[in-house]
Coordinates of C-alpha atoms in Angstrom, one line a residue:
X22 CA 32.8 6.8 11.5
X23 CA 31.1 5.5 14.3
X24 CA 28.2 7.0 16.2
X25 CA 30.0 6.5 19.5
X26 CA 32.0 9.3 20.6
X27 CA 35.6 8.3 19.7
X28 CA 38.4 11.1 19.9
X29 CA 40.6 11.8 17.1
X30 CA 43.4 9.2 18.7
X31 CA 41.5 6.5 19.2
X32 CA 40.2 7.1 15.7
X33 CA 43.9 6.9 14.3
X34 CA 44.6 3.3 12.6
X35 CA 42.3 0.7 13.8
X36 CA 41.2 2.4 17.2
X37 CA 37.9 2.3 16.1
X38 CA 37.7 -1.1 16.6
X39 CA 36.4 -1.2 20.0
X40 CA 33.0 0.1 18.7
X41 CA 32.6 -2.8 16.1
X42 CA 30.1 -5.5 16.9
X43 CA 32.0 -8.2 18.6
X44 CA 30.6 -10.8 15.7
X45 CA 31.5 -8.1 13.0
X46 CA 35.2 -7.4 14.1
X47 CA 37.5 -10.2 12.6
X48 CA 35.4 -10.4 9.6
X49 CA 35.8 -6.3 8.9
X50 CA 39.4 -6.9 9.4
X51 CA 40.1 -9.7 7.4
X52 CA 38.1 -8.0 4.3
X53 CA 39.8 -5.1 4.4
X54 CA 43.6 -7.1 5.1
X55 CA 42.8 -8.9 1.9
X56 CA 41.7 -5.9 -0.2
X57 CA 44.9 -4.3 0.7
X58 CA 46.8 -7.2 -0.1
X59 CA 45.2 -7.5 -3.3
X60 CA 45.4 -4.1 -4.2
X61 CA 41.1 -4.3 -5.0
X62 CA 37.9 -2.8 -4.3
X63 CA 36.0 -4.4 -1.4
X64 CA 32.4 -3.8 0.3
X65 CA 31.2 -4.9 3.6
X66 CA 27.9 -4.5 6.1
X67 CA 29.1 -4.2 10.0
X68 CA 27.6 -2.9 12.9
X69 CA 29.0 0.0 15.3
X70 CA 27.9 0.8 18.8
X71 CA 25.9 4.1 19.4
X72 CA 26.6 5.9 22.8
X73 CA 23.4 4.1 24.2
X74 CA 25.1 1.0 23.5
X75 CA 22.5 0.1 20.8
X76 CA 24.2 -0.8 17.1
X77 CA 23.6 0.7 14.2
X78 CA 24.3 -1.1 10.7
X79 CA 26.7 0.6 8.3
X80 CA 27.6 -0.1 4.1
X81 CA 31.2 0.2 3.8
X82 CA 32.9 0.1 0.8
X83 CA 36.6 0.7 -0.6
X84 CA 39.5 1.3 -2.7
X85 CA 43.3 1.6 -2.5
X86 CA 44.4 4.6 -3.7
X87 CA 48.5 4.4 -3.6
X88 CA 49.6 4.7 -0.1
X89 CA 46.2 6.0 1.2
X90 CA 42.0 4.9 1.1
X91 CA 38.9 6.1 -0.4
X92 CA 36.4 4.6 1.6
X93 CA 32.3 5.4 1.7
X94 CA 30.1 4.5 4.6
X95 CA 26.9 4.7 4.3
X96 CA 24.4 4.5 7.9
X97 CA 21.4 2.2 8.8
X98 CA 21.6 0.4 5.5
X99 CA 19.2 -2.1 4.4
X100 CA 19.2 -4.7 1.7
X101 CA 16.0 -3.8 0.3
X102 CA 17.1 -0.3 -0.5
X103 CA 19.0 0.9 -3.2
X104 CA 21.9 3.0 -2.3
X105 CA 20.7 6.7 -2.4
X106 CA 23.0 8.5 -5.3
X107 CA 23.2 11.8 -2.7
X108 CA 23.0 10.2 0.8
X109 CA 26.6 9.0 1.3
X110 CA 29.4 10.4 3.6
X111 CA 32.9 10.7 2.1
X112 CA 36.0 10.4 4.2
X113 CA 38.3 13.2 4.3
X114 CA 40.6 11.8 1.8
X115 CA 38.3 13.2 -0.8
X116 CA 38.5 16.5 -2.1
X117 CA 34.5 16.8 -3.1
X118 CA 31.9 18.1 -0.9
X119 CA 28.3 17.2 -1.1
X120 CA 25.9 20.2 -0.7
X121 CA 21.9 19.8 -1.2
X122 CA 19.9 22.6 -1.6
X123 CA 16.1 22.9 -2.0
X124 CA 14.5 25.5 -4.4
X125 CA 14.8 28.4 -2.5
X126 CA 18.8 28.4 -2.8
X127 CA 19.0 27.5 1.1
X128 CA 20.9 24.9 2.4
X129 CA 19.4 21.6 3.5
X130 CA 22.4 18.9 3.2
X131 CA 26.2 20.3 4.3
X132 CA 28.9 17.6 4.9
X133 CA 32.2 17.6 6.6
X134 CA 33.8 18.2 3.2
X135 CA 32.1 21.6 2.5
X136 CA 33.0 22.2 6.5
X137 CA 36.4 21.7 5.2
X138 CA 36.5 24.0 2.4
X139 CA 34.3 27.1 3.5
X140 CA 34.7 26.9 7.4
X141 CA 31.4 26.9 8.0
X142 CA 30.0 23.9 10.2
X143 CA 26.1 22.7 9.4
X144 CA 24.4 23.8 12.2
X145 CA 25.6 27.5 10.7
X146 CA 24.2 27.0 7.2
X147 CA 21.2 24.8 7.4
X148 CA 18.2 26.8 6.1
X149 CA 20.6 29.9 4.6
X150 CA 20.5 31.2 1.3
X151 CA 24.0 30.7 -0.8
X152 CA 24.3 34.5 -1.7
X153 CA 24.3 35.3 2.6
X154 CA 27.1 32.4 3.0
X155 CA 29.6 31.9 0.2
X156 CA 28.7 34.0 -3.0
X157 CA 31.0 36.8 -3.6
X158 CA 29.5 40.0 -5.2
X159 CA 31.5 39.4 -8.3
X160 CA 30.1 36.1 -8.8
X161 CA 26.4 36.6 -8.0
X162 CA 25.2 37.3 -11.5
X163 CA 27.0 33.7 -12.6
X164 CA 25.5 32.1 -9.8
X165 CA 21.9 33.3 -10.3
X166 CA 22.0 32.7 -14.1
X167 CA 23.5 29.2 -13.6
X168 CA 20.9 28.5 -10.7
X169 CA 17.9 29.4 -13.2
X170 CA 19.6 27.0 -16.0
X171 CA 19.4 24.3 -13.8
X172 CA 15.7 24.9 -12.6
X173 CA 14.2 25.5 -16.0
X174 CA 16.2 23.2 -18.1
X175 CA 16.5 20.2 -15.8
X176 CA 20.3 20.0 -17.0
X177 CA 23.4 19.5 -14.8
X178 CA 25.8 22.4 -15.1
X179 CA 29.7 22.6 -14.5
X180 CA 31.0 26.1 -13.6
X181 CA 34.3 27.5 -12.0
X182 CA 33.3 30.9 -9.9
X183 CA 34.8 32.6 -6.6
X184 CA 33.5 32.0 -3.1
X185 CA 33.9 33.2 0.1
X186 CA 35.0 31.3 3.3
X187 CA 33.9 32.0 6.6
X188 CA 37.0 33.7 7.4
X189 CA 36.2 36.2 4.3
X190 CA 38.8 34.7 2.1
X191 CA 38.2 34.6 -1.5
X192 CA 38.7 31.1 -3.2
X193 CA 38.0 29.4 -6.4
X194 CA 36.0 26.4 -6.7
X195 CA 34.6 24.1 -9.6
X196 CA 31.0 22.9 -9.2
X197 CA 29.1 20.4 -10.7
X198 CA 25.1 20.8 -10.3
X199 CA 22.0 18.4 -10.7
X200 CA 18.7 19.0 -10.1
X201 CA 16.6 16.5 -7.8
X202 CA 13.5 15.0 -9.7
X203 CA 11.2 13.2 -7.5
X204 CA 8.9 10.3 -9.1
X205 CA 6.4 12.8 -10.6
X206 CA 8.8 14.5 -12.7
X207 CA 9.0 17.8 -10.4
X208 CA 12.3 19.2 -9.6
X209 CA 12.5 19.5 -5.8
X210 CA 16.0 20.5 -5.0
X211 CA 19.4 20.7 -6.6
X212 CA 22.6 18.5 -5.5
X213 CA 25.8 19.7 -5.8
X214 CA 29.6 18.2 -5.8
X215 CA 32.5 21.0 -5.1
X216 CA 36.1 21.1 -5.3
X217 CA 38.8 23.9 -4.0
X218 CA 40.5 24.5 -7.3
X219 CA 42.5 27.9 -5.9
X220 CA 45.8 26.1 -6.5
X221 CA 45.3 25.0 -9.5
X222 CA 44.4 28.3 -10.8
X223 CA 46.7 30.0 -9.4
X224 CA 49.2 27.6 -10.9
X225 CA 47.8 28.0 -14.6
X226 CA 47.5 31.9 -14.0
X227 CA 51.5 31.5 -12.9
X228 CA 52.0 29.7 -16.2
X229 CA 50.7 31.9 -18.3
X230 CA 52.4 34.7 -16.7
X231 CA 56.1 32.7 -17.0
X232 CA 55.1 32.3 -20.6
X233 CA 54.4 36.3 -21.5
X234 CA 58.0 36.6 -19.2
X235 CA 59.5 33.9 -21.3
X236 CA 58.3 35.7 -24.7
X237 CA 59.6 39.2 -23.5
X238 CA 62.6 37.9 -22.9
X239 CA 63.2 36.6 -26.0
X240 CA 62.7 39.3 -27.5
X241 CA 65.1 41.6 -25.6
X242 CA 67.6 38.8 -26.1
X243 CA 67.5 39.6 -29.7
X244 CA 68.2 42.8 -29.2
X245 CA 70.7 42.6 -26.2
X246 CA 73.2 40.0 -27.6
X247 CA 75.9 40.9 -25.0
X248 CA 73.3 39.8 -22.2
X249 CA 72.5 36.6 -24.0
X250 CA 74.4 34.2 -21.6
X251 CA 73.4 36.2 -18.4
X252 CA 69.5 36.3 -19.3
X253 CA 69.8 32.3 -21.0
X254 CA 71.0 31.1 -17.5
X255 CA 68.0 33.2 -15.5
X256 CA 65.5 32.2 -18.0
X257 CA 66.5 28.4 -17.7
X258 CA 66.4 29.0 -14.1
X259 CA 63.0 30.7 -13.7
X260 CA 61.6 28.3 -16.1
X261 CA 62.9 25.0 -14.2
X262 CA 61.5 26.5 -11.2
X263 CA 57.8 27.5 -12.9
X264 CA 58.0 23.9 -14.5
X265 CA 58.6 22.3 -11.1
X266 CA 55.8 24.5 -9.7
X267 CA 53.6 23.1 -12.8
X268 CA 54.2 19.6 -12.2
X269 CA 53.2 19.7 -8.8
X270 CA 50.2 21.3 -10.0
X271 CA 49.2 18.8 -12.1
X272 CA 50.4 15.8 -9.9
X273 CA 47.9 17.6 -6.9
X274 CA 45.3 17.7 -9.4
X275 CA 45.9 14.3 -11.1
X276 CA 45.9 13.0 -7.0
X277 CA 42.5 14.8 -6.9
X278 CA 40.9 13.1 -9.9
X279 CA 42.4 9.6 -9.0
X280 CA 40.2 10.2 -5.3
X281 CA 36.9 10.8 -7.2
X282 CA 37.5 7.8 -9.7
X283 CA 37.6 5.7 -6.7
X284 CA 34.8 7.4 -4.8
X285 CA 32.7 6.2 -7.7
X286 CA 34.2 3.0 -7.6
X287 CA 33.3 2.7 -3.7
X288 CA 29.6 3.5 -4.5
X289 CA 29.1 0.6 -7.1
X290 CA 28.7 3.1 -10.0
X291 CA 29.4 3.5 -13.2
X292 CA 30.3 7.2 -14.8
X293 CA 30.3 7.8 -18.3
X294 CA 30.3 10.8 -20.7
X295 CA 29.7 11.5 -24.3
X296 CA 30.0 14.4 -26.7
X297 CA 27.5 17.0 -27.7
X298 CA 25.8 14.2 -30.1
X299 CA 25.8 11.7 -28.1
X300 CA 28.4 9.7 -29.1
X301 CA 31.0 7.6 -27.0
X302 CA 34.4 8.4 -27.2
X303 CA 35.4 6.2 -24.3
X304 CA 33.9 5.3 -21.1
X305 CA 36.8 3.4 -19.0
X306 CA 34.6 2.9 -16.2
X307 CA 32.0 0.8 -18.6
X308 CA 35.1 -1.4 -20.3
X309 CA 36.0 -2.1 -16.6
X310 CA 32.7 -3.7 -15.9
X311 CA 32.1 -5.2 -19.4
X312 CA 35.1 -6.5 -20.7
X313 CA 34.8 -3.9 -23.9
X314 CA 37.8 -2.5 -25.7
X315 CA 38.0 0.7 -26.1
X316 CA 37.1 0.4 -29.6
X317 CA 34.4 -1.7 -29.0
X318 CA 32.6 0.9 -26.9
X319 CA 32.7 4.0 -29.4
X320 CA 30.0 5.5 -30.8
X321 CA 27.2 3.2 -30.5
X322 CA 29.3 0.0 -29.6
X323 CA 28.6 0.1 -25.9
X324 CA 24.9 -1.0 -27.1
X325 CA 26.5 -4.8 -27.5
X326 CA 27.2 -5.1 -23.8
X327 CA 23.1 -4.2 -22.9
X328 CA 20.7 -7.2 -22.9
X329 CA 19.6 -8.1 -26.1
X330 CA 15.6 -7.5 -25.0
X331 CA 16.6 -3.8 -23.5
X332 CA 18.1 -2.8 -26.4
X333 CA 15.4 -1.1 -28.8
X334 CA 14.0 0.3 -25.6
X335 CA 17.0 2.1 -24.6
X336 CA 18.2 3.4 -28.2
X337 CA 14.5 4.8 -28.0
X338 CA 14.8 6.8 -24.6
X339 CA 18.6 7.8 -25.6
X340 CA 17.3 8.9 -29.1
X341 CA 14.4 10.8 -27.5
X342 CA 16.8 12.8 -24.7
X343 CA 19.3 13.8 -27.5
X344 CA 16.4 15.6 -29.5
X345 CA 14.5 17.0 -26.5
X346 CA 17.6 18.1 -24.7
X347 CA 16.2 16.4 -21.9
X348 CA 17.0 14.1 -18.7
X349 CA 17.9 10.6 -19.6
X350 CA 16.5 8.4 -16.9
X351 CA 16.1 4.7 -17.6
X352 CA 16.4 1.1 -16.9
X353 CA 18.7 -1.8 -18.7
X354 CA 20.6 -4.8 -17.8
X355 CA 24.4 -4.7 -18.7
X356 CA 27.0 -7.6 -19.5
X357 CA 29.9 -8.0 -17.0
X358 CA 32.8 -9.8 -18.0
X359 CA 31.5 -12.9 -16.4
X360 CA 29.0 -12.9 -18.9
X361 CA 25.9 -12.5 -16.5
X362 CA 23.5 -9.6 -16.5
X363 CA 22.6 -7.2 -13.9
X364 CA 19.8 -4.5 -13.7
X365 CA 21.0 -0.6 -13.8
X366 CA 19.5 2.6 -13.1
X367 CA 20.8 5.0 -16.0
X368 CA 20.6 8.7 -15.5
X369 CA 22.2 11.2 -17.9
X370 CA 22.0 15.0 -18.2
X371 CA 23.2 17.4 -20.9
X372 CA 26.3 20.1 -20.0
X373 CA 25.1 23.5 -20.9
X374 CA 27.6 25.9 -21.8
X375 CA 27.0 29.8 -21.4
X376 CA 25.8 30.5 -24.5
X377 CA 23.3 27.7 -24.0
X378 CA 24.7 24.9 -26.6
X379 CA 25.6 21.3 -25.0
X380 CA 28.9 20.8 -24.7
X381 CA 28.7 17.3 -23.9
X382 CA 26.6 14.6 -21.8
X383 CA 27.8 12.9 -18.5
X384 CA 25.7 10.2 -16.6
X385 CA 25.8 7.1 -13.8
X386 CA 24.6 3.9 -14.1
X387 CA 23.7 2.4 -10.4
X388 CA 23.4 -1.2 -9.7
X389 CA 19.8 -1.4 -8.9
X390 CA 19.7 -5.6 -9.0
X391 CA 18.7 -6.6 -5.5
X392 CA 16.2 -3.7 -5.7
X393 CA 14.7 -5.5 -8.8
X394 CA 15.2 -8.8 -7.4
X395 CA 13.1 -8.0 -4.6
X396 CA 10.1 -6.3 -6.7
X397 CA 9.9 -9.4 -8.5
X398 CA 9.3 -11.5 -5.6
X399 CA 6.5 -8.8 -4.3
X400 CA 4.9 -9.0 -7.8
X401 CA 4.9 -13.1 -7.5
X402 CA 3.4 -12.7 -3.9
X403 CA 1.1 -9.9 -5.3
X404 CA -0.4 -12.5 -7.8
X405 CA -0.6 -15.3 -5.4
X406 CA -2.6 -12.6 -3.3
X407 CA -4.9 -11.7 -6.4
X408 CA -5.8 -15.4 -7.4
X409 CA -6.4 -16.5 -4.1
X410 CA -8.9 -13.4 -3.6
X411 CA -10.5 -14.6 -6.5
X412 CA -10.7 -17.8 -5.5
X413 CA -12.1 -16.9 -2.2
X414 CA -14.6 -14.7 -3.7
X415 CA -15.6 -17.5 -6.2
X416 CA -16.2 -20.0 -3.1
X417 CA -18.1 -17.1 -0.9
X418 CA -20.4 -16.6 -4.2
X419 CA -20.9 -20.6 -4.4
X420 CA -21.2 -20.7 -0.5
X421 CA -23.9 -18.0 -0.5
X422 CA -25.7 -20.0 -3.2
X423 CA -25.6 -23.2 -1.2
X424 CA -27.1 -21.4 1.6
X425 CA -30.0 -19.9 -0.5
X426 CA -30.6 -23.3 -1.7
X427 CA -30.3 -24.7 2.2
X428 CA -33.1 -21.9 3.2
X429 CA -35.4 -22.9 0.0
X430 CA -35.2 -26.6 0.9
X431 CA -35.8 -26.0 4.9
X432 CA -38.8 -23.9 4.3
X433 CA -40.3 -26.5 2.1
X434 CA -39.3 -29.3 4.3
X435 CA -41.0 -27.3 7.4
X436 CA -43.8 -26.4 5.9
X437 CA -44.3 -30.0 4.3
X438 CA -43.7 -32.2 7.6
X439 CA -45.6 -29.6 9.7
X440 CA -48.7 -29.4 7.7
X441 CA -49.4 -33.3 8.0
X442 CA -48.3 -33.4 11.7
X443 CA -51.1 -30.3 12.6
X444 CA -53.4 -32.3 10.6
X445 CA -52.9 -35.1 12.7
X446 CA -53.4 -33.5 16.0
X447 CA -56.3 -31.8 15.1
X448 CA -58.0 -35.4 14.2
X449 CA -56.7 -36.7 17.2
X450 CA -58.7 -33.9 18.9
X451 CA -61.8 -34.3 16.9
X452 CA -61.8 -38.1 17.3
X453 CA -61.6 -38.0 21.3
X454 CA -64.5 -35.0 21.1
X455 CA -67.0 -37.0 18.9
X456 CA -66.5 -40.7 20.8
X457 CA -65.6 -38.9 24.5
X458 CA -68.6 -40.8 26.0
X459 CA -67.1 -44.1 25.3
X460 CA -63.5 -43.6 25.5
X461 CA -61.6 -44.9 28.7
X462 CA -59.3 -43.4 30.8
X463 CA -56.4 -45.5 29.2
X464 CA -57.3 -43.9 25.6
X465 CA -57.8 -40.6 26.5
X466 CA -54.0 -41.2 27.9
X467 CA -52.8 -42.5 24.6
X468 CA -54.5 -39.7 23.0
X469 CA -52.7 -37.2 24.8
X470 CA -49.2 -39.1 24.4
X471 CA -49.9 -39.3 20.4
X472 CA -50.5 -35.1 20.4
X473 CA -47.1 -34.9 22.8
X474 CA -45.4 -37.0 20.2
X475 CA -46.9 -34.6 17.6
X476 CA -45.9 -31.3 19.4
X477 CA -42.4 -32.6 20.0
X478 CA -42.0 -33.4 16.5
X479 CA -43.0 -30.2 15.2
X480 CA -40.2 -28.4 17.7
X481 CA -38.3 -30.6 16.3
X482 CA -38.5 -29.3 12.8
X483 CA -38.5 -25.9 14.1
X484 CA -35.1 -27.0 15.9
X485 CA -33.6 -28.1 12.6
X486 CA -34.9 -24.9 11.1
X487 CA -33.0 -22.6 13.4
X488 CA -29.9 -24.8 13.3
X489 CA -29.5 -24.5 9.9
X490 CA -29.9 -20.8 9.8
X491 CA -27.7 -20.2 13.0
X492 CA -24.7 -18.5 12.1
X493 CA -26.0 -16.4 8.7
X494 CA -24.6 -13.1 8.7
X495 CA -27.3 -10.1 9.7
X496 CA -27.0 -6.3 9.9
X497 CA -24.9 -5.2 13.3
X498 CA -26.6 -2.4 15.3
X499 CA -26.0 -1.1 18.8
X500 CA -27.5 -3.5 20.9
X501 CA -28.1 -3.2 25.1
X502 CA -27.7 -6.4 26.4
X503 CA -29.7 -5.2 29.8
X504 CA -32.7 -4.7 27.4
X505 CA -32.3 -7.9 25.7
X506 CA -32.5 -9.6 28.9
X507 CA -35.2 -7.8 29.9
X508 CA -37.1 -9.1 26.8
X509 CA -36.4 -12.7 27.2
X510 CA -37.5 -12.7 31.1
X511 CA -40.7 -11.5 30.1
X512 CA -41.5 -13.7 27.5
X513 CA -40.4 -16.6 29.1
X514 CA -42.5 -15.9 32.3
X515 CA -40.6 -17.9 34.9
X516 CA -42.6 -18.8 38.3
X517 CA -43.4 -15.8 40.2
X518 CA -41.0 -18.1 43.3
X519 CA -38.0 -18.3 40.6
X520 CA -35.3 -15.8 41.3
X521 CA -33.6 -14.3 38.5
X522 CA -30.6 -11.8 39.1
X523 CA -29.2 -9.7 36.2
X524 CA -25.9 -8.1 37.3
X525 CA -26.3 -4.3 36.7
X526 CA -22.7 -3.9 34.2
X527 CA -24.2 -5.5 31.5
X528 CA -22.7 -3.4 28.3
X529 CA -23.9 -2.2 24.9
X530 CA -22.1 -3.1 22.0
X531 CA -22.8 -3.2 18.4
X532 CA -23.4 -6.6 17.0
X533 CA -26.1 -8.9 15.4
X534 CA -28.9 -9.0 17.8
X535 CA -30.6 -12.2 16.7
X536 CA -27.8 -14.4 17.4
X537 CA -27.3 -13.0 20.7
X538 CA -30.9 -13.2 21.6
X539 CA -31.2 -16.8 20.7
X540 CA -28.1 -17.9 22.9
X541 CA -29.2 -15.8 26.1
X542 CA -32.8 -17.2 25.6
X543 CA -31.4 -20.8 25.2
X544 CA -29.4 -21.0 28.0
X545 CA -31.8 -19.4 30.7
X546 CA -34.6 -21.0 29.4
X547 CA -32.9 -24.6 30.1
X548 CA -31.7 -23.2 33.1
X549 CA -35.4 -22.8 34.4
X550 CA -37.2 -25.9 32.5
X551 CA -34.7 -28.2 34.1
X552 CA -34.6 -27.0 37.4
X553 CA -36.0 -29.8 40.1
X554 CA -37.4 -26.5 42.2
X555 CA -39.9 -23.9 41.5
X556 CA -37.9 -21.7 44.0
X557 CA -34.7 -21.9 42.0
X558 CA -32.2 -19.4 41.2
X559 CA -30.0 -17.8 38.2
X560 CA -27.6 -15.5 37.9
X561 CA -26.6 -13.4 34.8
X562 CA -23.4 -11.9 34.6
X563 CA -20.6 -9.9 32.8
X564 CA -17.0 -9.6 32.7
X565 CA -15.2 -7.2 30.3
X566 CA -12.2 -9.1 28.9
X567 CA -10.6 -6.1 26.7
X568 CA -11.1 -7.6 23.0
X569 CA -14.7 -9.3 24.2
X570 CA -17.1 -9.8 27.0
X571 CA -17.8 -13.1 28.7
X572 CA -21.5 -13.9 29.6
X573 CA -22.3 -16.4 32.4
X574 CA -25.8 -17.8 33.3
X575 CA -25.2 -19.7 36.7
X576 CA -28.4 -21.7 38.7
X577 CA -28.5 -23.7 41.8
X578 CA -30.0 -26.8 40.1
X579 CA -28.9 -30.8 39.9
X580 CA -25.8 -29.6 37.7
X581 CA -24.5 -32.3 35.2
X582 CA -21.7 -34.8 35.8
X583 CA -18.2 -33.7 33.8
X584 CA -18.3 -37.1 31.7
X585 CA -21.5 -35.5 29.8
X586 CA -19.9 -31.7 29.3
X587 CA -18.6 -32.6 26.0
X588 CA -22.0 -34.8 25.0
X589 CA -24.7 -31.8 25.9
X590 CA -23.3 -29.5 23.0
X591 CA -23.9 -32.6 20.4
X592 CA -27.1 -32.3 18.0
X593 CA -30.2 -34.3 19.2
X594 CA -28.3 -35.2 23.0
X595 CA -30.2 -35.1 25.9
X596 CA -29.7 -36.4 29.6
X597 CA -33.4 -36.6 30.3
X598 CA -35.8 -38.9 28.7
X599 CA -37.4 -36.9 26.0
X600 CA -41.0 -37.6 27.3
X601 CA -40.3 -36.0 30.8
X602 CA -39.3 -32.4 29.4
X603 CA -40.3 -32.7 25.6
X604 CA -36.7 -31.9 24.6
X605 CA -35.3 -32.0 21.0
X606 CA -31.8 -32.1 22.0
X607 CA -30.9 -29.2 19.4
X608 CA -30.8 -26.2 21.8
X609 CA -27.4 -26.3 23.2
X610 CA -26.0 -27.2 19.5
X611 CA -27.2 -24.0 18.4
X612 CA -26.2 -22.2 21.2
X613 CA -22.4 -23.5 20.7
X614 CA -22.5 -23.0 16.7
X615 CA -23.4 -19.2 17.0
X616 CA -21.4 -18.6 19.7
X617 CA -18.2 -20.0 17.6
X618 CA -19.7 -18.4 14.6
X619 CA -19.0 -14.9 16.2
X620 CA -15.8 -16.1 17.1
X621 CA -16.3 -16.6 20.6
X622 CA -16.2 -20.0 23.0
X623 CA -18.7 -21.8 25.1
X624 CA -18.1 -23.9 28.4
X625 CA -19.5 -25.2 31.3
X626 CA -18.6 -25.7 35.1
X627 CA -20.6 -27.9 36.9
X628 CA -20.6 -31.0 39.1
X629 CA -23.6 -33.1 39.9
X630 CA -25.7 -31.7 42.7
X631 CA -23.8 -28.1 42.5
X632 CA -25.5 -26.1 39.8
X633 CA -24.4 -25.5 36.5
X634 CA -22.6 -22.4 34.9
X635 CA -22.5 -21.7 31.2
X636 CA -20.3 -19.1 30.2
X637 CA -19.7 -17.9 26.5
X638 CA -17.2 -14.9 25.4
X639 CA -19.0 -12.3 22.3
X640 CA -16.5 -10.5 20.5
X641 CA -16.7 -6.6 20.7

């Protein structure tokens, strides 16, 4: 029962209790005790400790059968998965063995009950062909014919034939075979339920011999009247002995059937049968679940317990299976005795006789309500996701349209504002040239200031245009940071006395080139432009953070006081008079916007008089 190594004595009674999870022990004992007291079916999920001290989840379902129990345990159980019909482990009380074959008639699964019947353990049979294991020479032709019918017709079969045990003993077994069909409708294997009916077969044979002998003795008694009393007494004694043996066999068979029924109940399934025409005579498990009487369930009466919305579809599927003599596979809701409905997966197959006719239909209804509830929840989440995706797509389309309009507006504004500014600058230059002989030094200074304001306004317009376009996505390519820095330094042309050091570990990454150039250009340009000396020094370095690179531009200039660290990243913010450096106050705002749009961050480390270090991260 547990994956922990318990010996046989420890498993007796409640010996396995020490393997239970401490939080589950009392709950399991109470559930079992209540089932014993009320003589009713139960199910519970608990955890058992494995040899490595970890815990595995088990689903246990059980039903009391007279003085014994039939219990089914499913390891690694999940509430989100339906319980597979052919993947369970029955306890030794049930006589049914479960064997699974692949299409080559080789063993795939061999449970403990199969080992008890045939003597082989699973490691001795997995992968071996049935003919080399358990089929007698006299049964081989019959078994091959049955196997062909299963694979070709996809129908379940029942048969009785001789088999061999590991010790070479010949036994008689009853087989229920069912093809395994995947979601594409293809047969992928066969599952067999098998039980040893040797004793029952011998009892039936013995009864036949007894009847023949009894008939012979009756005939002899007519001819030999003088021995009537003696023969009568002997016949009576033999008849009583034979009847007792027959009753014992019937009782053993009845116990086997009771255990089988209890196993079906323990696995939360409804087993049903019909005649060859699909007419129901009786369905005890169905009646127990739905509360219908035997009269109400006959023929098509069982359909009254199916949800009204599912009846037409169910009727069509059942008629189709009857007409084509093929697998019946559907889903519908069944009304329980309390009036509630639960979803069941329903499968049925025809039982084919040796002459190819249908003897009966057998099937099972498996509760799948939890699976349907989960599917409905997933469907709802999928609908929500589809709605959000559509909304996001619509928003992105609108945003792209607004960006196009903004680009157009920025272009028109830039052109319309810069044209008169250039005219003012040119006009001032012409005026100065025309009246240069009468201009005073003060007037010349004022004309220079005028042209400086014009150039600053033009730079401001260019900065606003850059700010509006920052963050726009462009095509990515392989970018060598060392090459980008070399081009920027060449274009800035710092004084020869100025030192700029670039660390040798600059990476190559796949990114948008233009935004990265703008960030480096603004930061390096600021470090040079605002340095108080012509022999200043700027160091450019890089650090690998794993998912991103962190670049740093450090100078030995006059630094920035901590109270201004946030202010400098605002638009139109400067720390010096605009006339002194012709600043627009937009550069660092552009840098911050670009870095954040790339998923990175920018920061400053500086104190007044000790230089400044700007660091920004850039995703790989």
